[in-house]
Short mmCIF file of C-alpha atoms in Angstrom, two decimals:
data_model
loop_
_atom_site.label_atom_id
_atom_site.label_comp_id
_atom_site.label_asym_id
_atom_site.label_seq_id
_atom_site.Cartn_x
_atom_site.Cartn_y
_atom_site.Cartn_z
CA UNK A 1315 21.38 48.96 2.56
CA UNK A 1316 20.74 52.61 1.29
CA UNK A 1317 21.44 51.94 -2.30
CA UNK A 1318 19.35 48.88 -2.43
CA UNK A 1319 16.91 50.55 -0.78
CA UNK A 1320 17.15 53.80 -3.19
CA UNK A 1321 17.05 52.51 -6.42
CA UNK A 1322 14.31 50.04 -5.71
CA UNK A 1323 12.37 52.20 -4.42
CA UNK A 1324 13.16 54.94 -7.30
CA UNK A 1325 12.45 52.53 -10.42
CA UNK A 1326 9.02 50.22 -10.43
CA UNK A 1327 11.07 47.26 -11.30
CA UNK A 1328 14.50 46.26 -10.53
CA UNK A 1329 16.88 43.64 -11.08
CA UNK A 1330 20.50 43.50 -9.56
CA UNK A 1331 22.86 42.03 -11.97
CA UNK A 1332 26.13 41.29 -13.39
CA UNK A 1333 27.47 41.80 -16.88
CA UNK A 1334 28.19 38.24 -17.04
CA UNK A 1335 25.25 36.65 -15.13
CA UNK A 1336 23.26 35.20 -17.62
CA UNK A 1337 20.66 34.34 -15.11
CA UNK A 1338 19.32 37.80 -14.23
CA UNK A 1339 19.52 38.15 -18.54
CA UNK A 1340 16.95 35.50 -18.59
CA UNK A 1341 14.91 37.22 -16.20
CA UNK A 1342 15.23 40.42 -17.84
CA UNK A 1343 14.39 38.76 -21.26
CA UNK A 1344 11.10 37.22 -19.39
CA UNK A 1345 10.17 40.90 -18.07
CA UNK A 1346 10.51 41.98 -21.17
CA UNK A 1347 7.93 39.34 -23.16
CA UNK A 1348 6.01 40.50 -20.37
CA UNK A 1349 5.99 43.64 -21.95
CA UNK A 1350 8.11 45.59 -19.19
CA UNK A 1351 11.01 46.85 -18.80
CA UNK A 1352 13.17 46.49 -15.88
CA UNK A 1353 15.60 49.02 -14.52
CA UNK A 1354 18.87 46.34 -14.33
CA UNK A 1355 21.87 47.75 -12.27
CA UNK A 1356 25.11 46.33 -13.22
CA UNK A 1357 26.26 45.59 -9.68
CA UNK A 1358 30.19 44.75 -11.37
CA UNK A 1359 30.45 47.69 -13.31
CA UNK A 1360 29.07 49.76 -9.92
CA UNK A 1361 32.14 51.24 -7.92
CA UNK A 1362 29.89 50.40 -4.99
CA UNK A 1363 28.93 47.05 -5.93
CA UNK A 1364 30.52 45.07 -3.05
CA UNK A 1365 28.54 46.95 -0.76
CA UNK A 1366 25.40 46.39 -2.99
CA UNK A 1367 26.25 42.78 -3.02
CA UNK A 1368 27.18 42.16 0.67
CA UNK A 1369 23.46 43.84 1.36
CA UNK A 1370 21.68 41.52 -1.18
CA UNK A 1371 23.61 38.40 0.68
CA UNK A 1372 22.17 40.11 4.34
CA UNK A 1373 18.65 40.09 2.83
CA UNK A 1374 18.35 36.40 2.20
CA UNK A 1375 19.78 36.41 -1.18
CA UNK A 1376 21.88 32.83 -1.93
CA UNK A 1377 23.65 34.32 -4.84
CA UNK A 1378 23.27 38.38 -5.20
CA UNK A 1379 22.17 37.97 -8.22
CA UNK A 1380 19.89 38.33 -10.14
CA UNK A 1381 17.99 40.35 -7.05
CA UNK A 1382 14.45 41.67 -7.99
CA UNK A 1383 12.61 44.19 -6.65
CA UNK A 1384 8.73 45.14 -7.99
CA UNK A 1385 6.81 48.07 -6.36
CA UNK A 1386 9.88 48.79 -3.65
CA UNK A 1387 8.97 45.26 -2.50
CA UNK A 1388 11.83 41.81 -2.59
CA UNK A 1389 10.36 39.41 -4.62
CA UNK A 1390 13.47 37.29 -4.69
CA UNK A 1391 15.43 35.56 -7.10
CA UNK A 1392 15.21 33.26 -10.33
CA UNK A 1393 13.36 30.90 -8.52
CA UNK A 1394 11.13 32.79 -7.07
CA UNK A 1395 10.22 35.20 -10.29
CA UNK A 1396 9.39 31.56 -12.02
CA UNK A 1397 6.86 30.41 -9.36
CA UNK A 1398 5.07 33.95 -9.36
CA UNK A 1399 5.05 33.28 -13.24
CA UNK A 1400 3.82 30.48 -13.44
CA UNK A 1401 1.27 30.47 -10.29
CA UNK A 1402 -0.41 33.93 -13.10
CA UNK A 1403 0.86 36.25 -9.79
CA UNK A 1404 3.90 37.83 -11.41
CA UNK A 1405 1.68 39.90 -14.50
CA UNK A 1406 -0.58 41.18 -12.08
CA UNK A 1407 2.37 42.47 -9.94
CA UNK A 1408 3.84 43.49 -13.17
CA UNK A 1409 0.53 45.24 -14.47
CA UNK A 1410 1.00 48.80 -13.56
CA UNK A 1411 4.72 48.96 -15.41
CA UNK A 1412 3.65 47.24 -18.33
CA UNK A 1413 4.51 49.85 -21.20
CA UNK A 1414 5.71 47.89 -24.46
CA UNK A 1415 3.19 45.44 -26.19
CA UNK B 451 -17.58 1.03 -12.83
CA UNK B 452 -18.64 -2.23 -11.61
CA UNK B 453 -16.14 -4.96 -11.51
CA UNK B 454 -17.37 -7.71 -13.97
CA UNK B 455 -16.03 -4.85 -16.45
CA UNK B 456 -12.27 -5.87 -16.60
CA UNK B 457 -12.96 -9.45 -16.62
CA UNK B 458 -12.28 -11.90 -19.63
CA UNK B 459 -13.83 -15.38 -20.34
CA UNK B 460 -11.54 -17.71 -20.52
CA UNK B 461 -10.30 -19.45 -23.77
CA UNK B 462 -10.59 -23.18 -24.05
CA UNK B 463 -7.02 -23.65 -25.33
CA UNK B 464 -5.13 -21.87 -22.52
CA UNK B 465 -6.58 -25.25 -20.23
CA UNK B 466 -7.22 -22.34 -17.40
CA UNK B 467 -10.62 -23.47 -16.46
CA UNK B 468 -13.12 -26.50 -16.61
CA UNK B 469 -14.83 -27.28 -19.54
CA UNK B 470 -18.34 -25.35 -20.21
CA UNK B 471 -21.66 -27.07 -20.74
CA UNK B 472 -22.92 -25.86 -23.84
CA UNK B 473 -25.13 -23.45 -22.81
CA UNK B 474 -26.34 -20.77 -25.73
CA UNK B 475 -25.33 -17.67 -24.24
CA UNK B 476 -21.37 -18.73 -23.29
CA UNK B 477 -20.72 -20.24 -26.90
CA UNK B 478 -20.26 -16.41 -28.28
CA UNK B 479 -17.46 -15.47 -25.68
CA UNK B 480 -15.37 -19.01 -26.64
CA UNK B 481 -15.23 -18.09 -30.21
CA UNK B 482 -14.79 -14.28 -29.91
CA UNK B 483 -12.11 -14.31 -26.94
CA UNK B 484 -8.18 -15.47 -27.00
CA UNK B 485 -4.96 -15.00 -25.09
CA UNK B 486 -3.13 -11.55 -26.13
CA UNK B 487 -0.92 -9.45 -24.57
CA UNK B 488 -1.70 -6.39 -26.50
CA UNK B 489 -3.21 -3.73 -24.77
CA UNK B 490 -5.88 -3.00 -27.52
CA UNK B 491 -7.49 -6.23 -27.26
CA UNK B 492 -7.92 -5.86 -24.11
CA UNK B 493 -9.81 -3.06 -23.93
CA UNK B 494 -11.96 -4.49 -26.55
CA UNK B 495 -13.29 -7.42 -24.56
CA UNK B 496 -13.69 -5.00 -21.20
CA UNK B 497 -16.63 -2.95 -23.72
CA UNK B 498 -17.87 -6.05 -25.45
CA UNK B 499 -18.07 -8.05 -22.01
CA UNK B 500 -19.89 -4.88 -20.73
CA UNK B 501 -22.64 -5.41 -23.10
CA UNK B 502 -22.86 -9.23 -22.43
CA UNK B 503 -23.12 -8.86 -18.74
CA UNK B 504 -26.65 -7.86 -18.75
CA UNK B 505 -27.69 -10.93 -20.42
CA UNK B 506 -25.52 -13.00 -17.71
CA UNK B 507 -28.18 -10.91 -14.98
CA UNK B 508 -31.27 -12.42 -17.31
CA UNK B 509 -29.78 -15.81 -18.04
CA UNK B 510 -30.71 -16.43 -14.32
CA UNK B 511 -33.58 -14.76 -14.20
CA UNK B 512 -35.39 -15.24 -17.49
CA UNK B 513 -37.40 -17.42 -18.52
CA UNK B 514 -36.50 -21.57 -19.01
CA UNK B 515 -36.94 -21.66 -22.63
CA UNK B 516 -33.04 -21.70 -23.61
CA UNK B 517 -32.80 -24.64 -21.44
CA UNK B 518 -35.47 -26.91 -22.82
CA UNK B 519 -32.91 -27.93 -25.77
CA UNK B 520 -31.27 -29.99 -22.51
CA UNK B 521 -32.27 -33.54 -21.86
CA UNK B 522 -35.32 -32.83 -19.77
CA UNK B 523 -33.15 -32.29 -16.72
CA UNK B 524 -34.97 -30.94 -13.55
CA UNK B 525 -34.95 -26.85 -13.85
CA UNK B 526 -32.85 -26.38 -10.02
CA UNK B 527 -30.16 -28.96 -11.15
CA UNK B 528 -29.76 -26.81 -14.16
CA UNK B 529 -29.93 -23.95 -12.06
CA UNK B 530 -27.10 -25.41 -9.65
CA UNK B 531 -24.87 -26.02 -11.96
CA UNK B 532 -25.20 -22.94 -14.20
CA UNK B 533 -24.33 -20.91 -10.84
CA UNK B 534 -21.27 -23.27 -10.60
CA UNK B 535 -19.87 -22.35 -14.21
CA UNK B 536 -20.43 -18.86 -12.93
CA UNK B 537 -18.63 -19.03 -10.07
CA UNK B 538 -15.82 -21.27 -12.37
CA UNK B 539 -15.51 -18.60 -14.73
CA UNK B 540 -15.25 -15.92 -12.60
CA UNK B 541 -12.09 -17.60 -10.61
CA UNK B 542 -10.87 -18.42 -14.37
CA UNK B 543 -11.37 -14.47 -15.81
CA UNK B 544 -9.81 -13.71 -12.38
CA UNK B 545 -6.37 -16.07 -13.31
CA UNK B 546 -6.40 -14.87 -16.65
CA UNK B 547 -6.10 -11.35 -15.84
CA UNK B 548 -3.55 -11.76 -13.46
CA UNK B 549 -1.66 -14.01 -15.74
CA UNK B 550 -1.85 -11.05 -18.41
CA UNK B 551 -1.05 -8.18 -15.76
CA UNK B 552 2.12 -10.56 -15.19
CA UNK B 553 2.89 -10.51 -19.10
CA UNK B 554 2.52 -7.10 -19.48
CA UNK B 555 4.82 -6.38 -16.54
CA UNK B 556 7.74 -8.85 -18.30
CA UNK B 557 7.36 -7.20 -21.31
CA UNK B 558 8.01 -3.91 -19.66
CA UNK B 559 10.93 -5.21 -17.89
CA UNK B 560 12.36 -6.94 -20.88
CA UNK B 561 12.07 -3.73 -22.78
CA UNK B 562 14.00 -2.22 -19.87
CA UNK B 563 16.75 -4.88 -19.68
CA UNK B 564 17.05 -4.01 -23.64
CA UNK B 565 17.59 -0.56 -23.22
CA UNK B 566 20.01 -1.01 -20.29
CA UNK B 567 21.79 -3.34 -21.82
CA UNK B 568 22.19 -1.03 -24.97
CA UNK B 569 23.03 1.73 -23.03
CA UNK B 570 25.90 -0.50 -21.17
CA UNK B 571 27.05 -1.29 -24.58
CA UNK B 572 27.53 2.58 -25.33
CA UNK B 573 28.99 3.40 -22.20
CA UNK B 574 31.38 0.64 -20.98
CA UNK B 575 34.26 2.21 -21.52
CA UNK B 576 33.06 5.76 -19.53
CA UNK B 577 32.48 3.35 -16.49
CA UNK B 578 35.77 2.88 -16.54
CA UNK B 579 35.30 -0.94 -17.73
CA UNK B 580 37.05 -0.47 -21.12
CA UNK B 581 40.32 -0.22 -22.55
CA UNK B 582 40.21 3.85 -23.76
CA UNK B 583 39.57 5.82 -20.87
CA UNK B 584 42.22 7.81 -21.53
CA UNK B 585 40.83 9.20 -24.63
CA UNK B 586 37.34 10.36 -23.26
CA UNK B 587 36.97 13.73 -21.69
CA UNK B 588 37.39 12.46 -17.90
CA UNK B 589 40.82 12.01 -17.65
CA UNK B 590 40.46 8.64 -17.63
CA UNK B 591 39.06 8.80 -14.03
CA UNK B 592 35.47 7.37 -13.20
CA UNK B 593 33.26 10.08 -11.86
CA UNK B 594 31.75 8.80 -8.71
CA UNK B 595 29.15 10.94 -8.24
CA UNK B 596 28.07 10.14 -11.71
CA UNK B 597 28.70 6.10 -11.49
CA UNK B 598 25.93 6.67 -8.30
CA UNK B 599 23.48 8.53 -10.52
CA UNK B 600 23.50 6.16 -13.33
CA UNK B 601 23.50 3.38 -10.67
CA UNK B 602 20.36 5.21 -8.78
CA UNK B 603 18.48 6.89 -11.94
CA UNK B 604 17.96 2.75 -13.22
CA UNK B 605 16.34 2.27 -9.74
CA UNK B 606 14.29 5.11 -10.04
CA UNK B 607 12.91 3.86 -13.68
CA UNK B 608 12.28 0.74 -12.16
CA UNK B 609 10.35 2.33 -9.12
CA UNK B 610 8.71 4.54 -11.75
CA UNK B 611 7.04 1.39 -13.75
CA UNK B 612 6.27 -0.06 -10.78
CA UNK B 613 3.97 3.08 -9.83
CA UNK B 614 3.00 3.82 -12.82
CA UNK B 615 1.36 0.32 -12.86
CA UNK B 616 -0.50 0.96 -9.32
CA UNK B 617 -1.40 3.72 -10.10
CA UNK B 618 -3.27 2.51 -13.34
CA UNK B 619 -4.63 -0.25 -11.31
CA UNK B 620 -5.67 2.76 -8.08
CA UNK B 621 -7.56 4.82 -11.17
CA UNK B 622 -9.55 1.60 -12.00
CA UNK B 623 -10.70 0.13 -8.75
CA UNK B 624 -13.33 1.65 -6.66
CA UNK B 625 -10.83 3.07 -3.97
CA UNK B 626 -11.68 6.72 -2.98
CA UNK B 627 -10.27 10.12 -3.06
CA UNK B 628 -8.12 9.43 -0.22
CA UNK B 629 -6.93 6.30 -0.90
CA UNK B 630 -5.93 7.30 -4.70
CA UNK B 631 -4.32 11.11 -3.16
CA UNK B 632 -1.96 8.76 -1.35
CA UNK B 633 -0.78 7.23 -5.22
CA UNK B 634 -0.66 10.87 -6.66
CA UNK B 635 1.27 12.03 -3.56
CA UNK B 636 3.82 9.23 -4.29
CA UNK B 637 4.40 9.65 -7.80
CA UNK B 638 4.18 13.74 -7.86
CA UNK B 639 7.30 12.73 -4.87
CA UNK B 640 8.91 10.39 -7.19
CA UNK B 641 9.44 13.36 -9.62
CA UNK B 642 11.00 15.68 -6.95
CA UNK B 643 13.28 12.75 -6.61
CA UNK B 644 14.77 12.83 -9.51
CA UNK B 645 15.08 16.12 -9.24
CA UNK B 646 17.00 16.01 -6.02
CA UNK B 647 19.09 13.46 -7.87
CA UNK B 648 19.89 15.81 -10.70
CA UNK B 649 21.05 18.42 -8.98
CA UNK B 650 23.44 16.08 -6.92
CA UNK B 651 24.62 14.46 -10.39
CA UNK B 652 25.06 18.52 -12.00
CA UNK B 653 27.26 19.27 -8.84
CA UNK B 654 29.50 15.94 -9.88
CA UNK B 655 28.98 17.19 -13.77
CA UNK B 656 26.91 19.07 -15.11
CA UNK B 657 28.15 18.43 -18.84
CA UNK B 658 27.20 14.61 -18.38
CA UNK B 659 23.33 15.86 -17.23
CA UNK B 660 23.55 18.21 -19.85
CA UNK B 661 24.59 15.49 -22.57
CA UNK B 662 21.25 13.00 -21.83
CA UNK B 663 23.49 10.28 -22.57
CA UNK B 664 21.82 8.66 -19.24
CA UNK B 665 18.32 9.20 -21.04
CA UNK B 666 17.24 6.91 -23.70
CA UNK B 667 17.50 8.49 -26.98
CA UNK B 668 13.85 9.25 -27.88
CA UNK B 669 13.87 11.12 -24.30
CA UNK B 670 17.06 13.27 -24.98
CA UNK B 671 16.10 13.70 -28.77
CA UNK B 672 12.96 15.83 -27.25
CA UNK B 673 14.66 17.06 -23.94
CA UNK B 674 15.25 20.75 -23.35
CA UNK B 675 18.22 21.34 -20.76
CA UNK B 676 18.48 18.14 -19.53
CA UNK B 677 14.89 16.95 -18.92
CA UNK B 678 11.51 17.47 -20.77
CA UNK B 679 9.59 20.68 -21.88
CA UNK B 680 7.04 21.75 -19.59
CA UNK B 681 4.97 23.27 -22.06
CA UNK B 682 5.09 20.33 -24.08
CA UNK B 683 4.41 18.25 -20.95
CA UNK B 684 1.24 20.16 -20.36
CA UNK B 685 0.05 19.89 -24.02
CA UNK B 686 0.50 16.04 -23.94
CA UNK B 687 -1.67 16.08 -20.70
CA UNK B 688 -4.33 18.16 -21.58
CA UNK B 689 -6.67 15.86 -22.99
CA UNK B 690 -6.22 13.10 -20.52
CA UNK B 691 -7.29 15.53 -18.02
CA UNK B 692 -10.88 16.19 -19.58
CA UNK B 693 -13.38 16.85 -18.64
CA UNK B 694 -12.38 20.04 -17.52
CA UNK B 695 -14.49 22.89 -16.89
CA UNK B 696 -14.02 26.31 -18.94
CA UNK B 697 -12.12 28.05 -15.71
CA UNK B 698 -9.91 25.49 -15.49
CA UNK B 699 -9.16 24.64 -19.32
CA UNK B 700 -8.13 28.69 -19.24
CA UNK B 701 -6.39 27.95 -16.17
CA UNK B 702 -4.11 25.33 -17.45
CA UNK B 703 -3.93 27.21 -21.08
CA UNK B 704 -2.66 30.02 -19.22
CA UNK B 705 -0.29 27.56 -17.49
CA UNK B 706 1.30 26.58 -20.49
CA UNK B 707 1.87 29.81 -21.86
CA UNK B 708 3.83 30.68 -18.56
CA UNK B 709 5.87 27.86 -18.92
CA UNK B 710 6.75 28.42 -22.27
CA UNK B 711 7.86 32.63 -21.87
CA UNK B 712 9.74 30.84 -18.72
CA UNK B 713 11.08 28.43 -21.07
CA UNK B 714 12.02 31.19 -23.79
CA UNK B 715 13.45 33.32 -21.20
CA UNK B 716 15.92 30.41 -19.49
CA UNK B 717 16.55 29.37 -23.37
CA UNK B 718 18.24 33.16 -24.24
CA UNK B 719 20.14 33.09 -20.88
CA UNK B 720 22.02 29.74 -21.95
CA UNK B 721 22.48 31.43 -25.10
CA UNK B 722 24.18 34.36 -23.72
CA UNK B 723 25.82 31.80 -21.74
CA UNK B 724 27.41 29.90 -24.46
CA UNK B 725 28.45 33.41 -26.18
CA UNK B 726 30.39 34.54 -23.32
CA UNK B 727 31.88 31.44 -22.65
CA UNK B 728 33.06 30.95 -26.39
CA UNK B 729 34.56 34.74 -25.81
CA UNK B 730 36.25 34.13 -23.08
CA UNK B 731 37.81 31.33 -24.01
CA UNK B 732 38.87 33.10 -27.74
CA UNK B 733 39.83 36.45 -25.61
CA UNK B 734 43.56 37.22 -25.96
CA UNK B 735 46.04 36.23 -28.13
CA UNK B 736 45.39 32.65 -29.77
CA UNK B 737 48.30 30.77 -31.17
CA UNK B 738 50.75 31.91 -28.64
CA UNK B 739 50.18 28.74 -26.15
CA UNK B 740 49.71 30.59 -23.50
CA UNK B 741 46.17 30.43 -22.19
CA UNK B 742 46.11 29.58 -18.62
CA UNK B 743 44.13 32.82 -17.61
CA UNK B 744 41.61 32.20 -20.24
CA UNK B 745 40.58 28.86 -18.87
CA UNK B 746 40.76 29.95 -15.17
CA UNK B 747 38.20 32.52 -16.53
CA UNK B 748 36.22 30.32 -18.27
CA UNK B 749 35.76 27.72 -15.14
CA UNK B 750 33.55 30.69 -13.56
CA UNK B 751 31.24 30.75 -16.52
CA UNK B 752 30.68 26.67 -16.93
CA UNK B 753 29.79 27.05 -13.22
CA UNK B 754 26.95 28.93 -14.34
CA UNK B 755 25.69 26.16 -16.22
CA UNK B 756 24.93 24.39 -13.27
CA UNK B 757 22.48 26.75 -12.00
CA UNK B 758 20.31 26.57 -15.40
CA UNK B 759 19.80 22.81 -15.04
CA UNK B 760 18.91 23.48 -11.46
CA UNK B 761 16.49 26.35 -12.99
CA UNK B 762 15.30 24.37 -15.31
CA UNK B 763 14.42 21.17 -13.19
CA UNK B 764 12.75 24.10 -10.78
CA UNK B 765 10.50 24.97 -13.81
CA UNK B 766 9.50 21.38 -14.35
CA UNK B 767 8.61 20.72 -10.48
CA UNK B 768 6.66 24.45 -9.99
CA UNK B 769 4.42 23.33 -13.50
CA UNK B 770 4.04 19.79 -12.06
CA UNK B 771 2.73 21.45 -8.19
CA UNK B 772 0.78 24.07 -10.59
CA UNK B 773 -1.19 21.17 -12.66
CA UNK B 774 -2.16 19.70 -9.23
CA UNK B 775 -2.94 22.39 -7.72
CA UNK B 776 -5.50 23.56 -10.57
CA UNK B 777 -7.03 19.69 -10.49
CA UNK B 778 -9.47 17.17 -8.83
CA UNK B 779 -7.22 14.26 -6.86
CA UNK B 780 -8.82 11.78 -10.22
CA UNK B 781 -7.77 14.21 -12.47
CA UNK B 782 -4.02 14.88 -11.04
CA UNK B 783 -3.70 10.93 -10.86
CA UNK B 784 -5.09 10.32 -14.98
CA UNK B 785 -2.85 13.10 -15.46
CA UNK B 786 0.08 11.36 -13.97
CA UNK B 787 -0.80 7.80 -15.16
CA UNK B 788 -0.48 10.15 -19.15
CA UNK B 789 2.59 11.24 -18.25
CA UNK B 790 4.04 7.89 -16.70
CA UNK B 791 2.77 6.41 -19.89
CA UNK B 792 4.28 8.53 -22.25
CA UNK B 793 7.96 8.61 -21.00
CA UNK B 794 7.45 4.69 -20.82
CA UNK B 795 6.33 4.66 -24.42
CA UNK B 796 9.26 7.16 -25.41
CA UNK B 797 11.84 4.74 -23.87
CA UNK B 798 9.86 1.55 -25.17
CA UNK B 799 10.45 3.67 -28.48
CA UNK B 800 14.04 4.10 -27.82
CA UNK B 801 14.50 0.26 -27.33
CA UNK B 802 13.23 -0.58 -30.59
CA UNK B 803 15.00 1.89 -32.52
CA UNK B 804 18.07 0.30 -31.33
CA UNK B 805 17.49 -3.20 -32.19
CA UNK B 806 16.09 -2.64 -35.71
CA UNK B 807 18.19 -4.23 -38.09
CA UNK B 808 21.04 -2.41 -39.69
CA UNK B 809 21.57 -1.92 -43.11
CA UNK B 810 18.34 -1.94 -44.48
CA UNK B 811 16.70 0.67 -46.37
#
């Protein structure tokens, strides 16, 4: 969908979320440690966040969220961002937006 | 390793074997070995048995001195019937070992039958056996899907020892890569498992995986949402895994880190968690009795806590397919046979702290 499309294309890292999904806050807190941080888009408190979420669902997405973009590219979910972590893949995709130390 | 190594010589009093002639060389292994079921001792015959085999290889060999202290008797007699004391001790070592192995498993299972039997005590009434089911937190209803996963999570601890102990036996035979990758494959699949079985049990509820009250208490005393630590996991492994070279002691050091930021991260999410639950259930008014909408709001947020244990249990499989994949077959199996070892000795723990007597200092 566009706006999935725009903003992770737009921001170097992205993660679809929900004020109450404390999921996507854990994988925000682990970008973070990583020393990056993430664009996160609210998709509740988005007047368009149905649509966001339908287009997550359409892209392979069990739940919508948390979604994760890095580079424009789906990386996937929870799951997924723990495997990278933990296989040492997920810093180097991480290494050009690492600002904070 | 050759395979005199894990042999004993038999002890006179245990009546396992004939009588030996007394011949120099066998009178040190009467006095210096006995019947125990420790595992220390054991070991320390394999290394001093080690030593003593060589002279066994000279005995028949070497020169006929030691045997002039006999009655003149003709040297190939001699020699006839020292190779049948051989070949008498050997079947005895081989009876005494498995008459140990068979100790060691009882004592396991007894250990076992303690715990469960403990654990029954704790629980009857929760399997709906007892006279106050109305007054624990189930409505007084028995939980099938949990009844099943206490039911199957006992076979799976059985099925566990019962690996654990061929795998031990695997990493100390001469049986090849292949042969042992077929072990490693089966216990590394015995983990995803219980996994599986987890995830089935957090569906039925998620609060009873979450309270380890179906671990033993060592086990949930060091558990971390519902199951152990990785990182911790990795640091109790690390030097059974040795030798490693430098790449991969970085490799797994880097592992471990991983897990634990992973670990951190999932850590603040249930802590956000528990905030917004608490708020949600405090939101409103409270002391008007009306709080229907609360707890229809809150229902969303304890689903959530089904997901971490699922995350979490993913952590603990991706670090367990991550040690593999950074390891020889040998090493992944000594690491497994460590980590069989230690749950065993954490619930082995567990049983004894619950039969200690009461009441003293």
């Amino acid at each position: 969908m566009d706006k999935v499309q725009k903003l992770s294309s737009e921001n170097g890292v992205v993660i679809f979320s929900k004020s109450t999904c404390c999921l996507s806050y854990a994988v925000h807190m682990l970008f973070q440690e990583l020393g990056v941080i993430p664009y996160v888009h609210e998709i509740d408190r988005d007047p368009e966040g149905k649509e966001i979420e339908k287009a997550l669902l359409r892209m392979g997405f069990n739940s919508p969220v948390p979604a994760v973009f890095i580079s424009g590219e789906l990386v996937g979910s929870t799951n997924e961002v723990m495997s990278l972590h933990l296989s040492g893949s997920l810093v180097r995709l991480l290494q050009p937006y690492r600002t904070l130390n | 390793m050759n395979s005199t190594s894990t042999q004993f010589v038999p002890s006179r009093r245990m009546g396992l074997c004939e009588p030996m002639p007394q011949v120099g060389m066998w009178n040190d292994y009467k006095e210096n070995n006995c019947m125990h079921t420790s595992q220390p001792v054991i070991l320390e015959v394999d290394s001093r048995f080690d030593n003593q085999s060589e002279d066994t290889s000279h005995g028949t060999v070497g020169p006929s001195n030691k045997y002039d202290q006999e009655e003149n008797k003709p040297v190939d007699k001699v020699m006839r019937r020292l190779a049948q004391n051989r070949e008498a001790a050997r079947k005895c070592r081989l009876r005494k070992k498995a008459y140990v192995q068979q100790l060691e498993n009882s004592k396991l299972r007894l250990m076992q039958l303690e715990q469960e039997l403990e654990r029954a005590r704790h629980q009857g009434s929760y399997i709906g056996g007892g006279l106050d089911t109305g007054q624990l937190g189930y409505s007084g209803t028995t939980n099938p899907g949990i009844a099943t996963f206490e039911m199957e999570y006992g076979h799976w601890v059985e099925e566990q020892n019962k690996k654990i102990a061929d795998l031990r036996n695997a990493l100390y035979s001469d049986i090849g890569d292949v042969e042992l990758g077929i072990f490693v494959d089966g216990g590394m699949r015995h983990y995803f498992d219980l996994f599986a079985m987890k995830a089935t049990a957090a569906r039925a509820d998620v609060f009873y995986l979450m309270s380890g009250t179906w671990k033993t208490s060592a086990e949930h005393f060091l558990s971390w949402i519902g199951g152990f630590r990785p990182s911790e996991l990795l640091k109790v492994l690390m030097p059974h895994l040795e030798p490693l070279t430098e790449q991969r002691r970085l490799e797994l050091s880097n592992l471990r880190q991983s897990c634990q930021q992973a670990e951190d991260a999932l850590s603040q999410g249930l802590e956000k968690l528990h905030q917004i639950l608490s708020e949600t259930v405090a939101d409103g008014q409270l002391g008007e009795g009306n709080y229907l909408p609360q707890i229809s709001a809150a229902m969303e947020k304890l689903e959530a806590m089904v997901r971490f244990v699922g995350q979490a249990d993913h952590l603990r499989q991706e670090t367990l397919l991550q040690i593999s994949r950074n390891l020889t077959t040998r090493q992944t199996a000594r690491g497994l046979l460590a980590l069989g070892e230690y749950f065993q000795r954490l619930r082995a723990l567990s049983s004894l702290w619950a039969s200690r007597p009461r009441g003293s200092a």
